[in-house]
mmCIF file of C-alpha atoms in Angstrom:
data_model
loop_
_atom_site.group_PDB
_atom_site.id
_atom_site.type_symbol
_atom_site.label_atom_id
_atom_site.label_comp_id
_atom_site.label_asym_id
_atom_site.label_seq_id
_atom_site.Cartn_x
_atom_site.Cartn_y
_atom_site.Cartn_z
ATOM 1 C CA UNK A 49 230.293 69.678 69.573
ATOM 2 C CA UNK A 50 230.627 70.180 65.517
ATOM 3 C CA UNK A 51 227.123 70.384 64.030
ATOM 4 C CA UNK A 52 225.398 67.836 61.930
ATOM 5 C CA UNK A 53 224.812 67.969 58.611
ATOM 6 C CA UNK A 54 222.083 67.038 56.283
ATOM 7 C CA UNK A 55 223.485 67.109 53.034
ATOM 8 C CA UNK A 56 220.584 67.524 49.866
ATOM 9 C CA UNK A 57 220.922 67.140 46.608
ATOM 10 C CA UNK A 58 218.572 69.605 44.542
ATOM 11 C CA UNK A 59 215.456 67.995 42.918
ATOM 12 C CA UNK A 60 215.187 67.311 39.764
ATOM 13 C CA UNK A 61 215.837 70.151 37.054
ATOM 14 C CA UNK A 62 215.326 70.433 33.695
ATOM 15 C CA UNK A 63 219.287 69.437 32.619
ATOM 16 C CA UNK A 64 218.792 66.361 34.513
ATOM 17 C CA UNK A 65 216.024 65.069 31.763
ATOM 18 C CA UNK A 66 218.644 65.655 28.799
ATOM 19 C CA UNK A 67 221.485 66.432 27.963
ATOM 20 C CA UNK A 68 220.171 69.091 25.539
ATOM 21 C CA UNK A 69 219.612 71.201 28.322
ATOM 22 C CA UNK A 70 223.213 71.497 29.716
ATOM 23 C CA UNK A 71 223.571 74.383 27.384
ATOM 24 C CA UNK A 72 220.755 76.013 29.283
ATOM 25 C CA UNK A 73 222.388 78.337 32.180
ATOM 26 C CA UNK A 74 221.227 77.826 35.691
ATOM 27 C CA UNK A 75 218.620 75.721 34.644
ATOM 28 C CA UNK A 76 215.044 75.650 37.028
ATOM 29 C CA UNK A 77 213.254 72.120 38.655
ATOM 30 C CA UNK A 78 210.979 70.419 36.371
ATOM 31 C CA UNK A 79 207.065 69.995 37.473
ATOM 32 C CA UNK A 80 208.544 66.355 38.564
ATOM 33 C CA UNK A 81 211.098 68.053 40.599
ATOM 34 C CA UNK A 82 208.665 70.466 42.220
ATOM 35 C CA UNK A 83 206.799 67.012 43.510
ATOM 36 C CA UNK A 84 209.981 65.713 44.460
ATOM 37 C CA UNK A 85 210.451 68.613 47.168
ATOM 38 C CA UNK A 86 206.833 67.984 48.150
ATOM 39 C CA UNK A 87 208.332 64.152 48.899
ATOM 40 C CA UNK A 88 211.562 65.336 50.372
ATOM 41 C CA UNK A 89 209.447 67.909 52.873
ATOM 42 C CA UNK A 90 207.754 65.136 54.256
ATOM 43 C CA UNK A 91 210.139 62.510 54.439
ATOM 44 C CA UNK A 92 212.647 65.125 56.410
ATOM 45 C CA UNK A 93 209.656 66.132 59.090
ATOM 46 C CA UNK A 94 209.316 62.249 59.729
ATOM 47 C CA UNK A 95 213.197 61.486 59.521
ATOM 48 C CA UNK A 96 215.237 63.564 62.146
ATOM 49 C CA UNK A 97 215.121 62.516 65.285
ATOM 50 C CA UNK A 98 212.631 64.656 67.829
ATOM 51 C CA UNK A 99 215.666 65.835 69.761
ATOM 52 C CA UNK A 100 217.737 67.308 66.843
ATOM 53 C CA UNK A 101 216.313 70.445 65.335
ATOM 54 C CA UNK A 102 217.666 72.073 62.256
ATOM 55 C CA UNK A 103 218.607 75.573 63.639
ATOM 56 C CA UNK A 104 220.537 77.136 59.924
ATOM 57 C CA UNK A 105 220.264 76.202 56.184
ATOM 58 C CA UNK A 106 223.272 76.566 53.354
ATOM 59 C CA UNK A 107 221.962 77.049 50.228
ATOM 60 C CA UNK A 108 224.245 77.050 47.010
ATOM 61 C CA UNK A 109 223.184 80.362 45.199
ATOM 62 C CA UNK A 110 221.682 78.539 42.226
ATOM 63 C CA UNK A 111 217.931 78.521 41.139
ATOM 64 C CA UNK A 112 217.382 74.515 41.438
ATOM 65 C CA UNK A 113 219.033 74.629 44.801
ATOM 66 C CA UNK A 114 217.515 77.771 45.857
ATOM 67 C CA UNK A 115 214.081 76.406 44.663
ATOM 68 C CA UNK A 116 214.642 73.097 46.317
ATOM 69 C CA UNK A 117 215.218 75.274 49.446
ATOM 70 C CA UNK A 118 212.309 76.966 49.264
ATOM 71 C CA UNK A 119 210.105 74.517 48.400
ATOM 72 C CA UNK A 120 211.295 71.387 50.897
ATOM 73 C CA UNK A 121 212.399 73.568 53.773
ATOM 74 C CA UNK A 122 209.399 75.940 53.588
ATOM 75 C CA UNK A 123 208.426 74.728 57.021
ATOM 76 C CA UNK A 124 211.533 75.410 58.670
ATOM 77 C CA UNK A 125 212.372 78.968 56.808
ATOM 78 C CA UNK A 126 208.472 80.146 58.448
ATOM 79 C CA UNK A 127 209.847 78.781 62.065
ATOM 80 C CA UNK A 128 212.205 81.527 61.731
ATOM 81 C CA UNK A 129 215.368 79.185 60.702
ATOM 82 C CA UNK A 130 218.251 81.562 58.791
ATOM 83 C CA UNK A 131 219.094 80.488 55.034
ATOM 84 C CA UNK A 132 222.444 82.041 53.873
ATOM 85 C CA UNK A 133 223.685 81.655 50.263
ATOM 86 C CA UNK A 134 226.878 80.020 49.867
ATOM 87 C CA UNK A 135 228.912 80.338 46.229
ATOM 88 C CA UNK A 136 231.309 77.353 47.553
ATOM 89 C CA UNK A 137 228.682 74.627 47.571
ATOM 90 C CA UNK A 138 227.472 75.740 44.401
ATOM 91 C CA UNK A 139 228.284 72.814 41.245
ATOM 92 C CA UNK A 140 231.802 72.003 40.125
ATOM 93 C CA UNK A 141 232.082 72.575 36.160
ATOM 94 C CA UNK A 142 231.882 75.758 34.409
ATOM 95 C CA UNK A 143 228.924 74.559 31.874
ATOM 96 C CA UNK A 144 226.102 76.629 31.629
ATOM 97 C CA UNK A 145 223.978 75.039 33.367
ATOM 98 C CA UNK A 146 226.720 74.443 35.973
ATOM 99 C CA UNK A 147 227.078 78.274 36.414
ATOM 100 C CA UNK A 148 224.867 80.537 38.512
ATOM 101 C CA UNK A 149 222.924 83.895 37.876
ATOM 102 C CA UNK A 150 223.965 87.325 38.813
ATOM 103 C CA UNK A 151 222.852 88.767 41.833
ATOM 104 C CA UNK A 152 221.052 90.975 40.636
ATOM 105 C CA UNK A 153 219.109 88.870 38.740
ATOM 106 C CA UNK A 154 218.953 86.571 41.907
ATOM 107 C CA UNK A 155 217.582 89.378 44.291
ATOM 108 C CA UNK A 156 214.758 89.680 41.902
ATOM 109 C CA UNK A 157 213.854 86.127 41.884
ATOM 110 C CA UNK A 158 214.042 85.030 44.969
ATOM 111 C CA UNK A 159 214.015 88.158 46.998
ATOM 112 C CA UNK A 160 212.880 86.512 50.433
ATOM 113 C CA UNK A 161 216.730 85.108 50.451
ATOM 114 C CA UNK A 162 219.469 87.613 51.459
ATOM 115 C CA UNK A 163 222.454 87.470 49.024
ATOM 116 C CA UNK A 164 224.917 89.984 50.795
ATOM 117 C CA UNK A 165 226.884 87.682 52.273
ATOM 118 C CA UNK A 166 227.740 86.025 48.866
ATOM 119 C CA UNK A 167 231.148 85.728 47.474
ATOM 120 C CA UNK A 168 230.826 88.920 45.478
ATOM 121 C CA UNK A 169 233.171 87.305 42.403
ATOM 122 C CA UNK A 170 229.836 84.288 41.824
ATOM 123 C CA UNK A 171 228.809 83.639 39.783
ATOM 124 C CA UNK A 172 232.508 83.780 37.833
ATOM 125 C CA UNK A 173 234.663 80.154 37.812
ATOM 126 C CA UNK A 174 236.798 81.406 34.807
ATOM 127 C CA UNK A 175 238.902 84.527 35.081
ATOM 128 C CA UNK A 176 241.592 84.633 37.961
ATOM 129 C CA UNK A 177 239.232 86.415 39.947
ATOM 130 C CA UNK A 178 236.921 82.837 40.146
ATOM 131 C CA UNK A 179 240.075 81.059 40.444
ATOM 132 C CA UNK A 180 239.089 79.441 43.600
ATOM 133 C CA UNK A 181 235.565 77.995 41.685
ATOM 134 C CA UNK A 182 237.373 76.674 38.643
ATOM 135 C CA UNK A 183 237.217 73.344 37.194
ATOM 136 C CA UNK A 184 240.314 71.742 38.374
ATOM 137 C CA UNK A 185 240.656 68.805 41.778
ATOM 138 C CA UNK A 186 242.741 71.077 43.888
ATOM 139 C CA UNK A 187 240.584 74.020 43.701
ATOM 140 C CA UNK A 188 236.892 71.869 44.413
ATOM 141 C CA UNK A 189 239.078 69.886 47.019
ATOM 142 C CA UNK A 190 240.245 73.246 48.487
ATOM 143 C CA UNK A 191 236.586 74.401 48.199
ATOM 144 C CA UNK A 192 235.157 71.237 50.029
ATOM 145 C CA UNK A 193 237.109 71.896 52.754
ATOM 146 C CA UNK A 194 237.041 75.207 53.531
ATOM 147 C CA UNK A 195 233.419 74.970 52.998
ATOM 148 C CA UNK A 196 233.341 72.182 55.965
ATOM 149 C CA UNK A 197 235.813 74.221 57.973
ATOM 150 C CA UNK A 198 233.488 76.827 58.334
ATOM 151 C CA UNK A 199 230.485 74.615 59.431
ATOM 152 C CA UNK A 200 232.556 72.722 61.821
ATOM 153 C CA UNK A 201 232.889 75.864 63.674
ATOM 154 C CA UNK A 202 229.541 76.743 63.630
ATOM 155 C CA UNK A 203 227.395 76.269 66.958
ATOM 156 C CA UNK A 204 224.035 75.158 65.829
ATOM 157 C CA UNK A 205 223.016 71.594 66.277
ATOM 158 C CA UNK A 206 221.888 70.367 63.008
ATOM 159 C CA UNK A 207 222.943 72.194 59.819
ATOM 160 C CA UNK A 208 220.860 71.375 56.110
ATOM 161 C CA UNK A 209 222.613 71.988 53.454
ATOM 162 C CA UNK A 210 221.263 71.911 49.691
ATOM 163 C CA UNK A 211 223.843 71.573 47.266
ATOM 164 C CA UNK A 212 224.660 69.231 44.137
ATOM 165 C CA UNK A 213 225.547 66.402 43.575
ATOM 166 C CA UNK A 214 229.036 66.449 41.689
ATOM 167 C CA UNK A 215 230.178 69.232 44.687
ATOM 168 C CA UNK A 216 228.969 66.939 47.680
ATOM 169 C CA UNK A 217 230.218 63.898 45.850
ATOM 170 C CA UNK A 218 233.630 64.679 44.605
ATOM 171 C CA UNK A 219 234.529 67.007 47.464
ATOM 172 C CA UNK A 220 233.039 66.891 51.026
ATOM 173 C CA UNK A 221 230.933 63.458 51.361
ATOM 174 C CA UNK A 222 232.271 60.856 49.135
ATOM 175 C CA UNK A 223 229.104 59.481 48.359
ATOM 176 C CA UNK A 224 226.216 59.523 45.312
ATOM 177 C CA UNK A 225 223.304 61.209 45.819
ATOM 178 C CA UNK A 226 220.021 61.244 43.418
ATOM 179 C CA UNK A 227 217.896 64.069 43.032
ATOM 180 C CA UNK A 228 216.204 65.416 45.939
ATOM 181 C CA UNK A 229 217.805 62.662 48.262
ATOM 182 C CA UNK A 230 219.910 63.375 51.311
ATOM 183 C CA UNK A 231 222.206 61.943 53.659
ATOM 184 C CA UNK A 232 222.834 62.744 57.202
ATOM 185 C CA UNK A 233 226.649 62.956 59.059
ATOM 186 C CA UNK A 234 228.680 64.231 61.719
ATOM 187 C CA UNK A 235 231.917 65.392 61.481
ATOM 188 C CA UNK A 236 235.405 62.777 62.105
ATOM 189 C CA UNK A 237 236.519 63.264 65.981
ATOM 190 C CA UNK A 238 239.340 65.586 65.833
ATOM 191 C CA UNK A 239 241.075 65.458 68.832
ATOM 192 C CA UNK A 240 244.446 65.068 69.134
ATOM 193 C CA UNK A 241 244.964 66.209 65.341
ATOM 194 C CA UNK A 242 246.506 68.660 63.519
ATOM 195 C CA UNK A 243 245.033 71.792 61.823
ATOM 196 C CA UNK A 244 246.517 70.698 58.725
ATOM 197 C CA UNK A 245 244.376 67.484 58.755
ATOM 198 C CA UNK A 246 241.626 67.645 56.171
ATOM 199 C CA UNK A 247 237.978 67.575 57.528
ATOM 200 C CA UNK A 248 236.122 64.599 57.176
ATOM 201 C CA UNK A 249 232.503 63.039 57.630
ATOM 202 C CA UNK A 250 230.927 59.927 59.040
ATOM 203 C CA UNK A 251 227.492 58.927 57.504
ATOM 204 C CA UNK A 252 224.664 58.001 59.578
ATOM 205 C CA UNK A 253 223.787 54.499 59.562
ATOM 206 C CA UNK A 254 220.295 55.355 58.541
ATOM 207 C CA UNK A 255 221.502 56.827 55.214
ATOM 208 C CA UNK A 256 224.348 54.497 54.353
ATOM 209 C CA UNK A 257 223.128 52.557 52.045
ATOM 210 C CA UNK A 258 221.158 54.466 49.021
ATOM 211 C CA UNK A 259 220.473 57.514 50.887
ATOM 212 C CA UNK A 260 217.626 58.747 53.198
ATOM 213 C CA UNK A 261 214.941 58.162 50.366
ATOM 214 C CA UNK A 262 216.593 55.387 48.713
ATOM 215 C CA UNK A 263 217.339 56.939 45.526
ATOM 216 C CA UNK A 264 220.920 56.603 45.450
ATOM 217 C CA UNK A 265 224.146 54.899 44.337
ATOM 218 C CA UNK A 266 225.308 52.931 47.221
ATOM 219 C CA UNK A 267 229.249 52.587 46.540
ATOM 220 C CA UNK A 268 231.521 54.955 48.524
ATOM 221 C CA UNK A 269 233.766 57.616 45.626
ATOM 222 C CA UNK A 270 237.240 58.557 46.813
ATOM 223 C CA UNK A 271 237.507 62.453 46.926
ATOM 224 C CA UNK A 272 239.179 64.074 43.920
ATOM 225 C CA UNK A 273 237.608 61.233 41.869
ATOM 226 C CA UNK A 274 237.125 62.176 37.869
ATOM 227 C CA UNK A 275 238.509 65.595 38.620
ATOM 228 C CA UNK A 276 241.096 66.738 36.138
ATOM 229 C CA UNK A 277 244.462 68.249 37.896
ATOM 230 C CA UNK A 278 244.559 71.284 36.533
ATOM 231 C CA UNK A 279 242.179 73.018 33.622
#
């Protein structure tokens, strides 16, 4: 059986309260985003079902994501559960604060996390080295699903996964999601299909409507929707 996923946005950061701030690179939470983990923390412990443990984290390798992580998940990350950096859930655009930190710089700040297994071209979406991060539909489409490809193979029962929410929206879920909400899914039954089928989720019931913490935009998005063809 696929895992399941519990898909987080990051809480709120600091180009979330205005616009001003989308010139500020990899931007950090806010003091209200900080609380919002404390919310999300609690409201995951009480959500998942007793018989459905969380057994790996995806993190995209930005600070508000990375923070969120740390922050909401603290509980799980002492219990010994793995967190592994992932540059293909990380934001769509090319913006500053849309585009991650070096590694280096990363290692410093959060140097509990363990960034080797991260794309070594991140955080680049511009030069043809970062061509498969750039700002164009096929490539974030492309990116969704080998991004879900990868976690449909995994064998761990529930998978978290803190990303944002242009990525999960545009790409693998279809769905809005407010800061520091989430929404739970399993994968689409694939038997009897073809490899060239594209991956696809089903939403739990319990997060269908505005999200786990009832934050969000309830109307489904079609994937690919708003992103320009090519840039």
């Amino acid at each position: 059986m696929p895992p399941t996923l519990v898909l987080i946005r990051h809480a709120q950061a600091h180009h979330n309260v205005d616009r001003k701030y989308h010139s500020m690179p990899d931007p950090e939470l806010t003091e209200t985003g900080i609380q919002e983990c404390l919310e999300l923390r609690e409201h995951l412990k009480a959500t998942l079902p007793a018989d459905r443990k969380i057994e790996l984290i995806v993190v995209s390798p930005m600070r508000r994501t990375i923070q969120t992580c740390l922050t909401a998940l603290d509980w799980l990350i002492e219990a010994g559960v793995p967190v592994i950096p992932d540059a293909r859930w990380q934001e769509t655009q090319a913006k500053p604060c849309d585009t991650g930190s070096p590694v280096s710089v990363l290692t410093t700040e959060f140097p509990t996390i363990d960034f080797s297994s991260l794309d070594p071209v991140y955080p680049d979406k511009t030069s043809p080295a970062g061509a498969a991060y750039r700002w164009s539909k096929p490539a974030i489409l492309a990116r969704g699903q080998s991004a879900l490809a990868d976690l449909y193979q995994r064998s761990e029962d529930v998978i978290a996964v803190v990303s944002h929410s242009g990525f999960m929206r545009t790409a693998v879920a279809g769905r809005w999601f407010q800061n520091a909400d989430y929404r739970i899914f399993d994968f689409e039954d694939r038997t009897g299909k073809d490899e060239s089928e594209p991956y696809r989720l089903v939403e739990w019931e319990v997060t269908k409507k505005n999200g786990a913490m009832g934050r969000s935009r309830e109307e489904p998005v079609e994937l690919g929707e708003g992103l320009p063809e090519e840039n």
